[in-house]
Short mmCIF file of N, CA and C in Angstrom, two decimals:
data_model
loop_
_atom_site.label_atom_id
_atom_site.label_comp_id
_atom_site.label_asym_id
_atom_site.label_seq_id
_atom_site.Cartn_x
_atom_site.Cartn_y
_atom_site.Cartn_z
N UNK F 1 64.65 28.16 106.24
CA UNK F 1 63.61 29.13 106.56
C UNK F 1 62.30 28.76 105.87
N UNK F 2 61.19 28.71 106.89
CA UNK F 2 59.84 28.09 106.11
C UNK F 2 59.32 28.99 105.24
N UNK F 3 59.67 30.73 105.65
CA UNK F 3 59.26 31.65 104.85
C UNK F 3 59.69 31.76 103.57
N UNK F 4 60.94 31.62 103.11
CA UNK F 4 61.33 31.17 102.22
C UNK F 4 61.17 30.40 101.31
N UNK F 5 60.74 29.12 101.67
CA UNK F 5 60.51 27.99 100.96
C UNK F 5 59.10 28.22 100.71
N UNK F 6 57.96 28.64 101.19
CA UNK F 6 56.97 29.34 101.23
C UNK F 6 56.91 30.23 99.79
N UNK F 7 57.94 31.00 99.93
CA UNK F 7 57.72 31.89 98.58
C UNK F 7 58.29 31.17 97.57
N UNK F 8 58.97 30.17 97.36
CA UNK F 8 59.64 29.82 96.47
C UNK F 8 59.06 28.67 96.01
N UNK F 9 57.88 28.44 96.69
CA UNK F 9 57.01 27.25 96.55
C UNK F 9 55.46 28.06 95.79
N UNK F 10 55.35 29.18 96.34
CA UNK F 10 54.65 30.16 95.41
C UNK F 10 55.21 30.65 93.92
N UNK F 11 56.24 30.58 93.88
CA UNK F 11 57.12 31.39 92.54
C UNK F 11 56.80 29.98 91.44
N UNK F 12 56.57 28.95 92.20
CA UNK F 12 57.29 27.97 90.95
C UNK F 12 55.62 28.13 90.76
N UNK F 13 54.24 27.76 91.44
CA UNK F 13 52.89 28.04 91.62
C UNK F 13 52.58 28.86 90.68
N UNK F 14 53.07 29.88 90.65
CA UNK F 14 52.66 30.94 90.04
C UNK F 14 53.18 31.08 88.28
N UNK F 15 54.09 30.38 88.07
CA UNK F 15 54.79 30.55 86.81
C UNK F 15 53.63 28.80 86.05
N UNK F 16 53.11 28.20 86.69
CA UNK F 16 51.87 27.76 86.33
C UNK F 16 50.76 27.93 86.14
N UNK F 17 50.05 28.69 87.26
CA UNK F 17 48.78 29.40 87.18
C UNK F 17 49.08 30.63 88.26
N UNK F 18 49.34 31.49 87.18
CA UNK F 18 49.73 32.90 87.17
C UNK F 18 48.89 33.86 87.52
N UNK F 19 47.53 33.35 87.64
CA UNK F 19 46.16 34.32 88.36
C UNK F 19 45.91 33.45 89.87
N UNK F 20 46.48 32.93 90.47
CA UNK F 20 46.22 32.08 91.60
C UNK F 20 46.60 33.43 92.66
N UNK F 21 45.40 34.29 92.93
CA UNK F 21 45.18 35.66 93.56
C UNK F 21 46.10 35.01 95.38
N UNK F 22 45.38 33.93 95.65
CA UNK F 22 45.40 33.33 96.79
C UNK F 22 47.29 33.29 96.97
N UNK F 23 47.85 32.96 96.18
CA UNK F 23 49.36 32.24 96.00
C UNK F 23 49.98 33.81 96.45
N UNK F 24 49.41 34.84 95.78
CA UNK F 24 50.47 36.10 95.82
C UNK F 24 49.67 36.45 97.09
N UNK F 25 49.16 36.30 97.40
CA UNK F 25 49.12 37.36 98.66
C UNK F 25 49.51 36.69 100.20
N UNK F 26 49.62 35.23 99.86
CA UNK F 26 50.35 34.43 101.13
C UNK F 26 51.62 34.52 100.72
N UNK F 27 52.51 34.62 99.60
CA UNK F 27 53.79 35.24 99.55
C UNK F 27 54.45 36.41 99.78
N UNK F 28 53.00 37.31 99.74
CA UNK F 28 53.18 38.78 100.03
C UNK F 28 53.83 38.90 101.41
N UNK F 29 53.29 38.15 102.34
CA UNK F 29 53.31 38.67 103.77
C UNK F 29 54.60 37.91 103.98
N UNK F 30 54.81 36.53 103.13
CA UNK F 30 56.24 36.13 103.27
C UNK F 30 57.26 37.16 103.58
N UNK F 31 56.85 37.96 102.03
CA UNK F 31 57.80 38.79 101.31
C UNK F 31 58.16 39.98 102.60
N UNK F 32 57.28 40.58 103.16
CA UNK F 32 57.01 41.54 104.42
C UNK F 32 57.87 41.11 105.23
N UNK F 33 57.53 39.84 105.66
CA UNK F 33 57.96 39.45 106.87
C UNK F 33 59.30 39.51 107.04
N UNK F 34 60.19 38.85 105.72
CA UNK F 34 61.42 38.88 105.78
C UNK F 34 62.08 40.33 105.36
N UNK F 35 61.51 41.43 105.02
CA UNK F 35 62.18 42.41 104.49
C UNK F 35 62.23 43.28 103.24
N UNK F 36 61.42 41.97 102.53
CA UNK F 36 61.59 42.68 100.75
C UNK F 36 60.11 43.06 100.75
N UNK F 37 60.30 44.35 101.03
CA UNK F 37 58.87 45.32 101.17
C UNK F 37 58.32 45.72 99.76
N UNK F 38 59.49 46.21 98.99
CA UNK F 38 58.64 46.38 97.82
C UNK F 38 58.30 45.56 96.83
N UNK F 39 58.76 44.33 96.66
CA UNK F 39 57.99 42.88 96.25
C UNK F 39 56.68 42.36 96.85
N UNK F 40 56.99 42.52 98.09
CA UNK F 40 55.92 42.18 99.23
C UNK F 40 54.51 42.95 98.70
N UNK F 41 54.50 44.60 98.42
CA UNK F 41 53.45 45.29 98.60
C UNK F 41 53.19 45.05 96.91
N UNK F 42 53.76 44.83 95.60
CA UNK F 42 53.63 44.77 94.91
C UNK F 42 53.01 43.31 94.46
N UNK F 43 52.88 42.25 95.18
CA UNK F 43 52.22 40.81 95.29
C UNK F 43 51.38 41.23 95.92
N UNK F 44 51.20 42.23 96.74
CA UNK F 44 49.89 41.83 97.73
C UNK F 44 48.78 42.86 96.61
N UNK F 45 49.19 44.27 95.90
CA UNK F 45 48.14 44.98 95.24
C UNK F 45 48.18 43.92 93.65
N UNK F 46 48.97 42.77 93.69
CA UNK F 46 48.47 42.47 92.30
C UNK F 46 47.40 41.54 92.80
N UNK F 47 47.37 40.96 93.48
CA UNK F 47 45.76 39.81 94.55
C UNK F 47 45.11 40.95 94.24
N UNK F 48 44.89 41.93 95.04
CA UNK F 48 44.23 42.53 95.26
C UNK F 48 43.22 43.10 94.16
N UNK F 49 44.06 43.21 93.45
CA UNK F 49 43.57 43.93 91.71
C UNK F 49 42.88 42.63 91.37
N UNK F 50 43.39 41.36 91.56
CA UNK F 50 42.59 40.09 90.72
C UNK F 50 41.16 40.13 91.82
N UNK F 51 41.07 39.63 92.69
CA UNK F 51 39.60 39.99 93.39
C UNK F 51 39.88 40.73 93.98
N UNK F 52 39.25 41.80 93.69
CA UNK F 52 39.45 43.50 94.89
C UNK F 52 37.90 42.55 95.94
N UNK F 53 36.94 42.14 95.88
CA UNK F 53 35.73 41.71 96.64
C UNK F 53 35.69 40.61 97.54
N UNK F 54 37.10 39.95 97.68
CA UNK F 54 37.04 38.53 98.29
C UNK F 54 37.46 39.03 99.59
N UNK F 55 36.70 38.35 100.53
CA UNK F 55 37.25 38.81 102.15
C UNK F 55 38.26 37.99 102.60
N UNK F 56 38.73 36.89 101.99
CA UNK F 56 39.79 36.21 102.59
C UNK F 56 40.99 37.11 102.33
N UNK F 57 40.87 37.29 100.94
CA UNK F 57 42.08 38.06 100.33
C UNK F 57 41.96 39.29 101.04
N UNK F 58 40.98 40.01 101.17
CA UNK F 58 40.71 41.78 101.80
C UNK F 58 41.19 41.57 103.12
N UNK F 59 41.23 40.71 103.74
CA UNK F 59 42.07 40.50 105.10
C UNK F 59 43.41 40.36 105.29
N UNK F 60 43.59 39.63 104.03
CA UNK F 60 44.98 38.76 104.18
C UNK F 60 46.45 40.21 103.63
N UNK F 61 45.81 40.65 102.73
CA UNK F 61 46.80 41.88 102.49
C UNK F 61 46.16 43.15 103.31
N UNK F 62 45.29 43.24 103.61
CA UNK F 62 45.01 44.02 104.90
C UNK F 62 45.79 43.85 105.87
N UNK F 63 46.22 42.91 106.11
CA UNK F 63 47.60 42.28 107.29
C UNK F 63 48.59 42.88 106.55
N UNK F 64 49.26 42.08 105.01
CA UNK F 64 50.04 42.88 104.68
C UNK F 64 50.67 44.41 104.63
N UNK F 65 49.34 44.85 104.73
CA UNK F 65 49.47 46.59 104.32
C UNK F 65 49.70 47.19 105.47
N UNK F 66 49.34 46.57 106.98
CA UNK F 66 49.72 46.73 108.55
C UNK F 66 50.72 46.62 108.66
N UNK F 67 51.60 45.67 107.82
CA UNK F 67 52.69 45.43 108.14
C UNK F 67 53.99 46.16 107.52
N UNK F 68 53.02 46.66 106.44
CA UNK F 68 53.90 47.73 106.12
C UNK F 68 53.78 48.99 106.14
N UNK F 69 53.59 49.21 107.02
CA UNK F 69 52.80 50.44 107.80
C UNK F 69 51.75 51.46 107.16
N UNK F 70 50.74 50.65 106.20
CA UNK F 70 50.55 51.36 105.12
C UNK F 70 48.63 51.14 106.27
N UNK F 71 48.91 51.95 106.78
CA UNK F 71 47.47 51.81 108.16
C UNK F 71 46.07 52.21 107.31
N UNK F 72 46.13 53.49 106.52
CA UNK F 72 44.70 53.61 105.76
C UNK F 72 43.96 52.62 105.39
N UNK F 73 45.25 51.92 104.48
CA UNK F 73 44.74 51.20 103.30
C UNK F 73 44.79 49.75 103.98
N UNK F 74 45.35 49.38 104.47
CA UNK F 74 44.80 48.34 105.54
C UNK F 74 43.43 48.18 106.12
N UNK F 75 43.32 49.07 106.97
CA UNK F 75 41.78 49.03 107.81
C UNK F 75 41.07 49.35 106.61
N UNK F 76 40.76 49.82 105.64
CA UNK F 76 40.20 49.74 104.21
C UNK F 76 39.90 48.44 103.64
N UNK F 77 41.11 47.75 103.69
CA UNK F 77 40.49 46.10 103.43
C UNK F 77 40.15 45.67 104.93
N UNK F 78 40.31 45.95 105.84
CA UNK F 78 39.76 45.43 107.12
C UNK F 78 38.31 45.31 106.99
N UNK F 79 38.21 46.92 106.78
CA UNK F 79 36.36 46.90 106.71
C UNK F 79 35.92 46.32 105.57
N UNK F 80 35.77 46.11 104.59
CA UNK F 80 35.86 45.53 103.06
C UNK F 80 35.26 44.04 103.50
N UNK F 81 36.40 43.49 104.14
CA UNK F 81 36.81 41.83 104.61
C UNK F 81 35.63 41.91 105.52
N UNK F 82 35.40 42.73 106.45
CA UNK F 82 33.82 42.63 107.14
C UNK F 82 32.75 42.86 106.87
N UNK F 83 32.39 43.63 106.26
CA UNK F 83 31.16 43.83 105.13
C UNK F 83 30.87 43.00 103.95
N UNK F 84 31.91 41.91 103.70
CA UNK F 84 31.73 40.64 102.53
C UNK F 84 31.83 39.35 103.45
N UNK F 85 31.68 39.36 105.06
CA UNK F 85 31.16 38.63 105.86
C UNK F 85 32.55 37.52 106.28
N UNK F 86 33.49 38.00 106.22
CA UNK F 86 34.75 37.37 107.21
C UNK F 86 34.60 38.53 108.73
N UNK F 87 33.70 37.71 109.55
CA UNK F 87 33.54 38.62 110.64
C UNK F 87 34.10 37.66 112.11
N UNK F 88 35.24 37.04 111.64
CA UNK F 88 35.97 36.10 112.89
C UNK F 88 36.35 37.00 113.66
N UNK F 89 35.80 37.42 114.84
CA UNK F 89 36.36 38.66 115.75
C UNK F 89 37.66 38.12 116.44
N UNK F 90 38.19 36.82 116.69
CA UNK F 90 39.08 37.11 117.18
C UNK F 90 40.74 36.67 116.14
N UNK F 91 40.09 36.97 115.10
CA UNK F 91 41.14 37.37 114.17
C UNK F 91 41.91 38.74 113.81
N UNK F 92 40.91 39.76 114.07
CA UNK F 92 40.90 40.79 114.05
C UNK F 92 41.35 41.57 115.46
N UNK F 93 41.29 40.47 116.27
CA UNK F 93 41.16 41.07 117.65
C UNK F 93 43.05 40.59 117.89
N UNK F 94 43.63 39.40 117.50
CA UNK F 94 44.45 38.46 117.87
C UNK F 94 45.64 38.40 117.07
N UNK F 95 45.26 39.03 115.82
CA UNK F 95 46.38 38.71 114.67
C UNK F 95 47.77 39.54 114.91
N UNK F 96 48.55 39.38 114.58
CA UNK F 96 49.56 40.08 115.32
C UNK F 96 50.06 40.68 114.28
N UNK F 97 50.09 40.26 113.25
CA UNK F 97 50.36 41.37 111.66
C UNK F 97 49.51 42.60 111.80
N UNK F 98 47.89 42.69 112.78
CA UNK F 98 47.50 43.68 112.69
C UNK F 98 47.78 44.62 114.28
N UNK F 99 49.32 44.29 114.92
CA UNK F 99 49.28 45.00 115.81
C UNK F 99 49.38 46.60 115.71
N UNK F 100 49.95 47.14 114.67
CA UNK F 100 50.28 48.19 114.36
C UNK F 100 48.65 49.29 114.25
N UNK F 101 47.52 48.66 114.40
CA UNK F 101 46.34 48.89 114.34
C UNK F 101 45.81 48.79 115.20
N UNK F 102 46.04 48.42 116.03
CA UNK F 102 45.56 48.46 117.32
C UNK F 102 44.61 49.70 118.21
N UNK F 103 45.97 50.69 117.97
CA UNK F 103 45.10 51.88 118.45
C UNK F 103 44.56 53.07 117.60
N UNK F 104 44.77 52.57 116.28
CA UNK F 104 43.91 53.40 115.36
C UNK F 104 42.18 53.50 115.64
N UNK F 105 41.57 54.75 115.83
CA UNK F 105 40.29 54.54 115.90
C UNK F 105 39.17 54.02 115.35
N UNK F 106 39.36 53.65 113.90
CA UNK F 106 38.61 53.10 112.97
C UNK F 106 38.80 51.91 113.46
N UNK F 107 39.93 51.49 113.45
CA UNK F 107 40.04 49.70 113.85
C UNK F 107 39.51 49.18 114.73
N UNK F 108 39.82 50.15 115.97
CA UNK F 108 38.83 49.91 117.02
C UNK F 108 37.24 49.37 117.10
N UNK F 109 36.74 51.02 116.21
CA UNK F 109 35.19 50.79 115.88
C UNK F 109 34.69 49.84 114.91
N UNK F 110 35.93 49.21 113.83
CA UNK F 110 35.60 47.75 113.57
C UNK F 110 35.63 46.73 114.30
N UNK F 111 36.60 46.56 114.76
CA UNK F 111 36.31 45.51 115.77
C UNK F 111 35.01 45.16 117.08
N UNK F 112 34.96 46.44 117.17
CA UNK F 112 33.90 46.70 118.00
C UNK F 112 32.41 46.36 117.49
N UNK F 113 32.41 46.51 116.31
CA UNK F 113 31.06 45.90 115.40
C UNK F 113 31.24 44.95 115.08
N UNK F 114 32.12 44.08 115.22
CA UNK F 114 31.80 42.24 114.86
C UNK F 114 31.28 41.70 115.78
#
């Protein structure tokens, strides 16, 4: 499983440089993807806490937080991630971690402003 090896290629990453914000939050969605939700959401708010201002990251557990049905606080880094100028519309439009957002109205009216 690539997801797997993925996180376990992050774990060893991380027990080196242990602030590598980037490492936990592409393991986060690992972590989601396969099931272990509360590892998952707990990697994605520790990124988050290291740069709360970075739009790669404000996107990337913004997916996470869709995926765990956590919709507020998602489109929260959605808009975040667009206002610090990650405005790829058809990321937002295409991503499939953010299907669960789809028909939320805020999401909409973000998307609609990129």
């Amino acid at each position: 499983m690539a997801r797997q090896r993925g996180i376990e290629t992050a774990e060893r990453h991380l027990r080196l440089n242990p602030d590598d914000a980037r490492a936990f939050y592409m393991a986060a969605n690992a972590l989601v993807a396969l099931g272990k939700l509360p590892q998952g959401r707990q990697w994605a708010e520790r990124a988050l806490a290291m740069r709360p201002d970075d739009p790669m990251l404000l996107y990337n557990v913004g997916c996470v937080f869709s995926m765990l049905g956590r919709v507020e606080p998602a489109i929260e880094c959605l808009e975040k991630a667009a206002s610090n100028g990650l405005t790829h519309k058809g990321w937002y439009e295409h991503d499939s971690n953010l299907d669960p957002l789809r028909k939320h109205p805020r999401f909409q009216e973000l998307v609609g402003k990129l």
